[in-house]
mmCIF file of C-alpha atoms and ligand atoms in Angstrom:
data_model
loop_
_atom_site.group_PDB
_atom_site.id
_atom_site.type_symbol
_atom_site.label_atom_id
_atom_site.label_comp_id
_atom_site.label_asym_id
_atom_site.label_seq_id
_atom_site.Cartn_x
_atom_site.Cartn_y
_atom_site.Cartn_z
ATOM 1 C CA UNK W 978 -8.366 -10.441 13.059
ATOM 2 C CA UNK W 979 -5.157 -9.245 11.449
ATOM 3 C CA UNK W 980 -2.926 -7.177 13.689
ATOM 4 C CA UNK W 981 -2.921 -3.441 13.233
ATOM 5 C CA UNK W 982 -0.073 -1.807 11.372
ATOM 6 C CA UNK W 983 2.294 0.389 13.372
ATOM 7 C CA UNK W 984 4.799 1.682 10.885
ATOM 8 C CA UNK W 985 7.341 4.224 9.770
ATOM 9 C CA UNK W 986 7.976 5.185 6.133
ATOM 10 C CA UNK W 987 11.465 6.374 5.172
ATOM 11 C CA UNK W 988 13.644 6.764 2.071
ATOM 12 C CA UNK W 989 16.960 4.979 1.370
ATOM 13 C CA UNK W 990 18.959 8.109 2.287
ATOM 14 C CA UNK W 991 17.375 8.086 5.753
ATOM 15 C CA UNK W 992 19.449 4.999 6.572
ATOM 16 C CA UNK W 993 22.590 7.186 6.637
ATOM 17 C CA UNK W 994 23.509 6.977 10.291
ATOM 18 C CA UNK W 995 20.308 5.262 11.423
ATOM 19 C CA UNK W 996 19.494 1.557 11.588
ATOM 20 C CA UNK W 997 15.756 1.760 11.039
ATOM 21 C CA UNK W 998 15.293 -1.981 11.451
ATOM 22 C CA UNK W 999 16.711 -1.861 14.978
ATOM 23 C CA UNK W 1000 14.921 1.362 15.775
ATOM 24 C CA UNK W 1001 11.509 0.019 14.819
ATOM 25 C CA UNK W 1002 12.084 -3.183 16.717
ATOM 26 C CA UNK W 1003 13.322 -1.375 19.842
ATOM 27 C CA UNK W 1004 10.193 0.763 19.843
ATOM 28 C CA UNK W 1005 7.694 -2.057 19.326
ATOM 29 C CA UNK W 1006 6.695 -0.904 15.843
ATOM 30 C CA UNK W 1007 5.944 -3.644 13.322
ATOM 31 C CA UNK W 1008 6.193 -2.374 9.730
ATOM 32 C CA UNK W 1009 8.997 -0.681 7.811
ATOM 33 C CA UNK W 1010 7.805 1.216 4.743
ATOM 34 C CA UNK W 1011 10.412 2.084 2.118
ATOM 35 C CA UNK W 1012 9.591 5.131 0.015
ATOM 36 C CA UNK W 1013 11.222 6.133 -3.252
ATOM 37 C CA UNK W 1014 10.653 9.861 -2.677
ATOM 38 C CA UNK W 1015 8.243 12.442 -4.044
ATOM 39 C CA UNK W 1016 8.475 14.985 -6.848
ATOM 40 C CA UNK W 1017 9.268 14.153 -10.452
ATOM 41 C CA UNK W 1018 8.761 10.581 -11.612
ATOM 42 C CA UNK W 1019 11.800 8.305 -11.303
ATOM 43 C CA UNK W 1020 12.635 4.671 -11.886
ATOM 44 C CA UNK W 1021 11.825 3.350 -8.427
ATOM 45 C CA UNK W 1022 14.134 0.329 -8.705
ATOM 46 C CA UNK W 1023 17.104 2.618 -9.395
ATOM 47 C CA UNK W 1024 16.194 4.907 -6.477
ATOM 48 C CA UNK W 1025 15.768 2.033 -4.024
ATOM 49 C CA UNK W 1026 19.095 0.398 -4.886
ATOM 50 C CA UNK W 1027 20.087 -2.088 -2.180
ATOM 51 C CA UNK W 1028 16.869 -1.345 -0.260
ATOM 52 C CA UNK W 1029 14.954 -2.948 -3.119
ATOM 53 C CA UNK W 1030 16.949 -6.184 -2.877
ATOM 54 C CA UNK W 1031 16.059 -9.537 -1.304
ATOM 55 C CA UNK W 1032 19.029 -9.321 1.119
ATOM 56 C CA UNK W 1033 17.615 -6.191 2.678
ATOM 57 C CA UNK W 1034 14.109 -7.645 2.921
ATOM 58 C CA UNK W 1035 15.569 -10.696 4.643
ATOM 59 C CA UNK W 1036 17.205 -8.463 7.276
ATOM 60 C CA UNK W 1037 13.847 -6.850 7.982
ATOM 61 C CA UNK W 1038 12.100 -10.212 8.174
ATOM 62 C CA UNK W 1039 14.830 -11.638 10.437
ATOM 63 C CA UNK W 1040 14.090 -8.821 12.871
ATOM 64 C CA UNK W 1041 10.457 -9.937 12.973
ATOM 65 C CA UNK W 1042 9.210 -6.882 11.094
ATOM 66 C CA UNK W 1043 7.000 -6.537 8.044
ATOM 67 C CA UNK W 1044 8.136 -4.547 5.014
ATOM 68 C CA UNK W 1045 6.207 -2.650 2.366
ATOM 69 C CA UNK W 1046 7.273 -0.434 -0.550
ATOM 70 C CA UNK W 1047 5.459 2.880 -0.957
ATOM 71 C CA UNK W 1048 6.182 4.173 -4.442
ATOM 72 C CA UNK W 1049 5.293 6.925 -6.887
ATOM 73 C CA UNK W 1050 5.728 4.388 -9.667
ATOM 74 C CA UNK W 1051 4.284 6.112 -12.765
ATOM 75 C CA UNK W 1052 7.565 5.868 -14.679
ATOM 76 C CA UNK W 1053 7.751 2.122 -14.093
ATOM 77 C CA UNK W 1054 4.067 1.558 -14.820
ATOM 78 C CA UNK W 1055 4.088 3.540 -18.082
ATOM 79 C CA UNK W 1056 7.592 3.627 -19.581
ATOM 80 C CA UNK W 1057 8.368 6.824 -21.519
ATOM 81 C CA UNK W 1058 9.658 4.715 -24.399
ATOM 82 C CA UNK W 1059 6.038 3.890 -25.315
ATOM 83 C CA UNK W 1060 5.408 7.517 -26.264
ATOM 84 C CA UNK W 1061 6.822 6.982 -29.732
ATOM 85 C CA UNK W 1062 4.530 4.103 -30.652
ATOM 86 C CA UNK W 1063 1.549 4.803 -28.373
ATOM 87 C CA UNK W 1064 1.187 8.519 -27.652
ATOM 88 C CA UNK W 1065 -2.511 7.848 -26.928
ATOM 89 C CA UNK W 1066 -1.486 6.050 -23.703
ATOM 90 C CA UNK W 1067 -0.301 9.356 -22.204
ATOM 91 C CA UNK W 1068 -2.402 12.070 -20.547
ATOM 92 C CA UNK W 1069 -3.910 14.883 -22.594
ATOM 93 C CA UNK W 1070 -3.690 18.395 -21.164
ATOM 94 C CA UNK W 1071 -6.889 20.366 -20.529
ATOM 95 C CA UNK W 1072 -6.302 23.470 -22.669
ATOM 96 C CA UNK W 1073 -3.451 22.711 -25.053
ATOM 97 C CA UNK W 1074 -4.768 19.166 -25.674
ATOM 98 C CA UNK W 1075 -1.137 18.077 -25.953
ATOM 99 C CA UNK W 1076 -0.244 14.596 -24.689
ATOM 100 C CA UNK W 1077 2.681 14.557 -22.261
ATOM 101 C CA UNK W 1078 5.121 12.017 -20.848
ATOM 102 C CA UNK W 1079 6.119 11.715 -17.190
ATOM 103 C CA UNK W 1080 2.666 12.207 -15.730
ATOM 104 C CA UNK W 1081 0.046 9.434 -15.486
ATOM 105 C CA UNK W 1082 -1.878 7.766 -18.327
ATOM 106 C CA UNK W 1083 -5.054 8.059 -20.379
ATOM 107 C CA UNK W 1084 -7.258 5.505 -18.599
ATOM 108 C CA UNK W 1085 -9.622 5.123 -21.555
ATOM 109 C CA UNK W 1086 -6.922 4.409 -24.171
ATOM 110 C CA UNK W 1087 -7.701 0.852 -25.345
ATOM 111 C CA UNK W 1088 -5.459 -1.693 -23.657
ATOM 112 C CA UNK W 1089 -3.412 0.686 -21.543
ATOM 113 C CA UNK W 1090 -4.726 -0.447 -18.156
ATOM 114 C CA UNK W 1091 -4.764 -4.202 -18.764
ATOM 115 C CA UNK W 1092 -1.784 -4.606 -21.099
ATOM 116 C CA UNK W 1093 0.570 -1.969 -19.770
ATOM 117 C CA UNK W 1094 -0.215 -0.637 -16.279
ATOM 118 C CA UNK W 1095 -1.424 -3.942 -14.784
ATOM 119 C CA UNK W 1096 1.341 -6.004 -16.394
ATOM 120 C CA UNK W 1097 4.039 -3.607 -15.216
ATOM 121 C CA UNK W 1098 2.481 -3.648 -11.737
ATOM 122 C CA UNK W 1099 2.759 -7.447 -11.736
ATOM 123 C CA UNK W 1100 6.444 -7.110 -12.639
ATOM 124 C CA UNK W 1101 7.037 -4.546 -9.885
ATOM 125 C CA UNK W 1102 5.298 -6.783 -7.341
ATOM 126 C CA UNK W 1103 7.730 -9.563 -8.270
ATOM 127 C CA UNK W 1104 10.774 -7.277 -8.009
ATOM 128 C CA UNK W 1105 9.561 -5.566 -4.832
ATOM 129 C CA UNK W 1106 7.422 -8.024 -2.895
ATOM 130 C CA UNK W 1107 5.819 -6.995 0.350
ATOM 131 C CA UNK W 1108 5.679 -9.259 3.417
ATOM 132 C CA UNK W 1109 2.125 -8.070 4.094
ATOM 133 C CA UNK W 1110 0.888 -8.675 0.513
ATOM 134 C CA UNK W 1111 0.030 -4.950 0.493
ATOM 135 C CA UNK W 1112 1.200 -3.052 -2.586
ATOM 136 C CA UNK W 1113 1.506 0.701 -3.012
ATOM 137 C CA UNK W 1114 2.036 1.605 -6.663
ATOM 138 C CA UNK W 1115 0.969 5.239 -6.707
ATOM 139 C CA UNK W 1116 0.640 7.627 -9.622
ATOM 140 C CA UNK W 1117 3.022 10.490 -10.268
ATOM 141 C CA UNK W 1118 3.714 13.241 -7.754
ATOM 142 C CA UNK W 1119 4.997 16.006 -9.982
ATOM 143 C CA UNK W 1120 2.010 18.008 -11.167
ATOM 144 C CA UNK W 1121 -1.139 17.876 -9.042
ATOM 145 C CA UNK W 1122 -4.058 18.991 -11.217
ATOM 146 C CA UNK W 1123 -2.286 18.148 -14.465
ATOM 147 C CA UNK W 1124 -1.372 14.564 -13.784
ATOM 148 C CA UNK W 1125 -4.522 12.811 -15.024
ATOM 149 C CA UNK W 1126 -6.178 12.887 -18.438
ATOM 150 C CA UNK W 1127 -8.492 15.473 -19.990
ATOM 151 C CA UNK W 1128 -9.206 13.734 -23.308
ATOM 152 C CA UNK W 1129 -12.903 13.581 -24.295
ATOM 153 C CA UNK W 1130 -13.331 9.954 -23.177
ATOM 154 C CA UNK W 1131 -11.603 10.484 -19.806
ATOM 155 C CA UNK W 1132 -13.427 13.740 -19.093
ATOM 156 C CA UNK W 1133 -16.338 11.917 -17.477
ATOM 157 C CA UNK W 1134 -14.010 10.592 -14.778
ATOM 158 C CA UNK W 1135 -12.668 12.653 -11.882
ATOM 159 C CA UNK W 1136 -8.996 12.266 -11.003
ATOM 160 C CA UNK W 1137 -10.060 9.989 -8.140
ATOM 161 C CA UNK W 1138 -12.020 7.841 -10.575
ATOM 162 C CA UNK W 1139 -9.148 7.695 -13.086
ATOM 163 C CA UNK W 1140 -6.866 6.648 -10.239
ATOM 164 C CA UNK W 1141 -9.291 3.981 -8.997
ATOM 165 C CA UNK W 1142 -9.856 2.556 -12.496
ATOM 166 C CA UNK W 1143 -6.075 2.121 -12.688
ATOM 167 C CA UNK W 1144 -5.795 0.587 -9.211
ATOM 168 C CA UNK W 1145 -8.672 -1.787 -9.983
ATOM 169 C CA UNK W 1146 -6.882 -3.039 -13.111
ATOM 170 C CA UNK W 1147 -3.701 -3.618 -11.070
ATOM 171 C CA UNK W 1148 -5.726 -5.319 -8.307
ATOM 172 C CA UNK W 1149 -7.239 -7.819 -10.747
ATOM 173 C CA UNK W 1150 -3.818 -8.602 -12.197
ATOM 174 C CA UNK W 1151 -1.924 -8.870 -8.880
ATOM 175 C CA UNK W 1152 -4.350 -11.394 -7.412
ATOM 176 C CA UNK W 1153 -3.725 -13.738 -10.348
ATOM 177 C CA UNK W 1154 -0.160 -14.180 -9.039
ATOM 178 C CA UNK W 1155 -0.924 -13.789 -5.334
ATOM 179 C CA UNK W 1156 -4.480 -14.497 -4.143
ATOM 180 C CA UNK W 1157 -3.732 -12.482 -0.989
ATOM 181 C CA UNK W 1158 -2.504 -9.380 -2.861
ATOM 182 C CA UNK W 1159 -4.080 -6.084 -1.807
ATOM 183 C CA UNK W 1160 -3.326 -2.769 -3.444
ATOM 184 C CA UNK W 1161 -3.703 0.782 -2.193
ATOM 185 C CA UNK W 1162 -5.808 3.516 -3.655
ATOM 186 C CA UNK W 1163 -3.856 6.597 -2.560
ATOM 187 C CA UNK W 1164 -6.101 9.396 -1.274
ATOM 188 C CA UNK W 1165 -3.736 12.338 -1.680
ATOM 189 C CA UNK W 1166 -4.019 15.795 -3.278
ATOM 190 C CA UNK W 1167 -6.408 15.559 -6.255
ATOM 191 C CA UNK W 1168 -7.413 11.974 -5.468
ATOM 192 C CA UNK W 1169 -8.500 12.798 -1.911
ATOM 193 C CA UNK W 1170 -12.241 13.074 -2.730
ATOM 194 C CA UNK W 1171 -14.012 9.709 -2.829
ATOM 195 C CA UNK W 1172 -14.856 8.463 -6.348
ATOM 196 C CA UNK W 1173 -18.523 8.364 -7.370
ATOM 197 C CA UNK W 1174 -18.615 6.515 -10.711
ATOM 198 C CA UNK W 1175 -16.169 3.714 -9.902
ATOM 199 C CA UNK W 1176 -16.243 1.186 -7.050
ATOM 200 C CA UNK W 1177 -13.103 -0.473 -5.672
ATOM 201 C CA UNK W 1178 -12.302 -4.112 -6.410
ATOM 202 C CA UNK W 1179 -12.474 -6.405 -3.368
ATOM 203 C CA UNK W 1180 -8.664 -6.333 -2.933
ATOM 204 C CA UNK W 1181 -8.285 -2.561 -2.962
ATOM 205 C CA UNK W 1182 -7.826 -0.594 0.264
ATOM 206 C CA UNK W 1183 -7.571 3.146 0.800
ATOM 207 C CA UNK W 1184 -4.378 4.787 1.983
ATOM 208 C CA UNK W 1185 -5.281 8.166 3.428
ATOM 209 C CA UNK W 1186 -2.401 10.662 3.244
ATOM 210 C CA UNK W 1187 -3.593 14.113 4.345
ATOM 211 C CA UNK W 1188 -0.589 16.053 3.046
ATOM 212 C CA UNK W 1189 -2.129 19.529 3.285
ATOM 213 C CA UNK W 1190 -3.733 19.120 6.690
ATOM 214 C CA UNK W 1191 -2.693 21.468 9.450
ATOM 215 C CA UNK W 1192 -0.352 19.816 11.937
ATOM 216 C CA UNK W 1193 -0.886 22.745 14.317
ATOM 217 C CA UNK W 1194 -4.310 21.311 15.115
ATOM 218 C CA UNK W 1195 -5.610 17.790 15.627
ATOM 219 C CA UNK W 1196 -7.240 16.414 12.469
ATOM 220 C CA UNK W 1197 -10.639 16.509 14.239
ATOM 221 C CA UNK W 1198 -10.148 20.071 15.549
ATOM 222 C CA UNK W 1199 -12.824 22.147 13.873
ATOM 223 C CA UNK W 1200 -10.805 25.348 14.330
ATOM 224 C CA UNK W 1201 -8.778 24.286 11.288
ATOM 225 C CA UNK W 1202 -10.633 24.719 7.975
ATOM 226 C CA UNK W 1203 -8.093 22.440 6.255
ATOM 227 C CA UNK W 1204 -8.663 19.679 8.787
ATOM 228 C CA UNK W 1205 -12.450 19.996 8.613
ATOM 229 C CA UNK W 1206 -12.141 19.340 4.876
ATOM 230 C CA UNK W 1207 -9.882 16.335 5.458
ATOM 231 C CA UNK W 1208 -12.296 14.805 7.954
ATOM 232 C CA UNK W 1209 -15.026 15.108 5.323
ATOM 233 C CA UNK W 1210 -12.770 13.332 2.797
ATOM 234 C CA UNK W 1211 -12.002 10.632 5.359
ATOM 235 C CA UNK W 1212 -15.671 10.048 6.162
ATOM 236 C CA UNK W 1213 -16.451 9.657 2.460
ATOM 237 C CA UNK W 1214 -13.608 7.159 2.002
ATOM 238 C CA UNK W 1215 -14.713 5.303 5.157
ATOM 239 C CA UNK W 1216 -18.212 4.951 3.739
ATOM 240 C CA UNK W 1217 -16.691 3.338 0.644
ATOM 241 C CA UNK W 1218 -14.066 1.068 2.252
ATOM 242 C CA UNK W 1219 -14.994 0.546 5.905
ATOM 243 C CA UNK W 1220 -12.461 1.163 8.694
ATOM 244 C CA UNK W 1221 -10.538 -2.114 8.291
ATOM 245 C CA UNK W 1222 -9.531 -1.043 4.780
ATOM 246 C CA UNK W 1223 -8.292 2.423 5.694
ATOM 247 C CA UNK W 1224 -4.530 2.781 6.176
ATOM 248 C CA UNK W 1225 -3.395 6.122 7.569
ATOM 249 C CA UNK W 1226 -0.194 7.571 6.124
ATOM 250 C CA UNK W 1227 0.487 10.642 8.240
ATOM 251 C CA UNK W 1228 3.146 13.353 8.301
ATOM 252 C CA UNK W 1229 3.653 13.561 12.076
ATOM 253 C CA UNK W 1230 7.374 12.745 11.875
ATOM 254 C CA UNK W 1231 8.097 14.008 8.365
ATOM 255 C CA UNK W 1232 11.121 16.316 8.493
ATOM 256 C CA UNK W 1233 10.913 16.873 4.722
ATOM 257 C CA UNK W 1234 7.649 18.806 4.815
ATOM 258 C CA UNK W 1235 9.360 22.123 4.384
ATOM 259 C CA UNK W 1236 12.811 23.412 3.617
ATOM 260 C CA UNK W 1237 15.484 22.135 1.285
ATOM 261 C CA UNK W 1238 17.193 18.801 1.642
ATOM 262 C CA UNK W 1239 20.328 20.384 3.124
ATOM 263 C CA UNK W 1240 18.346 22.334 5.727
ATOM 264 C CA UNK W 1241 17.692 20.574 8.970
ATOM 265 C CA UNK W 1242 14.267 21.563 10.204
ATOM 266 C CA UNK W 1243 12.703 19.574 13.008
ATOM 267 C CA UNK W 1244 9.755 17.384 12.073
ATOM 268 C CA UNK W 1245 6.322 18.822 12.896
ATOM 269 C CA UNK W 1246 5.835 16.218 15.653
ATOM 270 C CA UNK W 1247 3.628 17.354 18.519
ATOM 271 C CA UNK W 1248 2.860 14.608 20.982
ATOM 272 C CA UNK W 1249 -0.490 16.058 22.054
ATOM 273 C CA UNK W 1250 -1.727 16.504 18.473
ATOM 274 C CA UNK W 1251 -0.481 13.081 17.374
ATOM 275 C CA UNK W 1252 -2.273 11.454 20.298
ATOM 276 C CA UNK W 1253 -5.502 13.343 19.616
ATOM 277 C CA UNK W 1254 -5.271 12.286 15.947
ATOM 278 C CA UNK W 1255 -4.723 8.630 16.850
ATOM 279 C CA UNK W 1256 -7.537 8.767 19.385
ATOM 280 C CA UNK W 1257 -9.834 10.158 16.682
ATOM 281 C CA UNK W 1258 -8.766 7.718 13.956
ATOM 282 C CA UNK W 1259 -9.079 4.707 16.277
ATOM 283 C CA UNK W 1260 -12.500 5.910 17.472
ATOM 284 C CA UNK W 1261 -13.599 5.342 13.855
ATOM 285 C CA UNK W 1262 -12.309 1.760 13.964
ATOM 286 C CA UNK W 1263 -9.104 2.464 12.004
ATOM 287 C CA UNK W 1264 -6.181 0.220 13.024
ATOM 288 C CA UNK W 1265 -3.460 0.699 10.395
ATOM 289 C CA UNK W 1266 -1.015 3.554 10.971
ATOM 290 C CA UNK W 1267 2.158 4.754 9.366
ATOM 291 C CA UNK W 1268 3.893 8.103 9.285
ATOM 292 C CA UNK W 1269 6.610 9.446 7.061
ATOM 293 C CA UNK W 1270 9.840 10.072 8.974
ATOM 294 C CA UNK W 1271 11.732 11.270 5.904
ATOM 295 C CA UNK W 1272 15.051 13.093 6.558
ATOM 296 C CA UNK W 1273 15.278 11.690 10.096
ATOM 297 C CA UNK W 1274 18.747 10.378 9.313
ATOM 298 C CA UNK W 1275 21.854 10.331 11.506
ATOM 299 C CA UNK W 1276 22.559 14.062 11.024
ATOM 300 C CA UNK W 1277 18.968 14.835 12.025
ATOM 301 C CA UNK W 1278 19.217 12.725 15.168
ATOM 302 C CA UNK W 1279 22.420 14.569 16.203
ATOM 303 C CA UNK W 1280 20.557 17.879 15.983
ATOM 304 C CA UNK W 1281 17.102 16.960 17.195
ATOM 305 C CA UNK W 1282 17.384 13.551 18.896
ATOM 306 C CA UNK W 1283 15.015 10.663 18.246
ATOM 307 C CA UNK W 1284 12.697 10.859 21.233
ATOM 308 C CA UNK W 1285 9.720 11.568 18.983
ATOM 309 C CA UNK W 1286 9.918 8.112 17.351
ATOM 310 C CA UNK W 1287 9.492 6.559 20.803
ATOM 311 C CA UNK W 1288 6.662 8.931 21.668
ATOM 312 C CA UNK W 1289 4.863 8.077 18.421
ATOM 313 C CA UNK W 1290 5.263 4.354 19.182
ATOM 314 C CA UNK W 1291 3.975 4.849 22.751
ATOM 315 C CA UNK W 1292 0.863 6.592 21.435
ATOM 316 C CA UNK W 1293 0.097 3.775 18.992
ATOM 317 C CA UNK W 1294 0.632 1.178 21.735
ATOM 318 C CA UNK W 1295 -1.807 3.050 23.969
ATOM 319 C CA UNK W 1296 -4.609 2.923 21.389
ATOM 320 C CA UNK W 1297 -4.119 -0.510 19.829
HETATM 321 ZN ZN1 ZN R 2799 -7.782 10.096 -21.685
#
């Protein structure tokens, strides 16, 4: 059986004053996830800079760690320049019926998934390979509820189904180049509910990112209405994928959850809640864990220390 993932996901700017490679290694974690940030779509290669280069990946590998890229990649998957010649590739809004750039794509537009999205995913996988063969090419993050297509042909598909149709097309293409390639369906915001009309390809796994959960309660604590809803979503995704194909992407250490970039709030980390969450997730057979630790850079560590990284690692070690 493949080893479980014990990871941290950070952005390039989080390396200011922190050597994440050494920190992961020192704490017995095994996977470094590099994230290109949320919000409006951006060219992920430009955002990643040196952290998207082979030299950096070699440093991670030399430390005995795995690396993965976790990317809101809509701008790379569907370049804006296509709007002029192929406006039908772009999403149609519900009421205005206007097609718009910088969101996702119209999944039923002929050729868009196979010729554009899947081909650009293959190019991204070459530029940003992952040591685990796991790829995370997510849709846009700028307009939940508006990001997928409302044209007549797409209307039959929920946002989850539009997302999975796209991931399936990328999955088929990626395995042509790499038979071991796996790609994530991101369960997040509007794509949290399990799809009904579309089934995942064999090399698709589910990354479960419960962004709007309450971190004041354990995920399984029924006193939180938000968390009760997320457990329902998780159970539905588990029924579709099975526990070995669920990767948890949590927010336990995410110092970017609230406040502006120049404000220095502590992360929401609570050792007791994190442990109860991990106990619950592992009781379901789930073995792959990551958490965002965005904005835990050198300035953060000076203010708040970095004890919580070690505590997170100790919890994962206890339940592996
Ligand atoms: Zn459409």
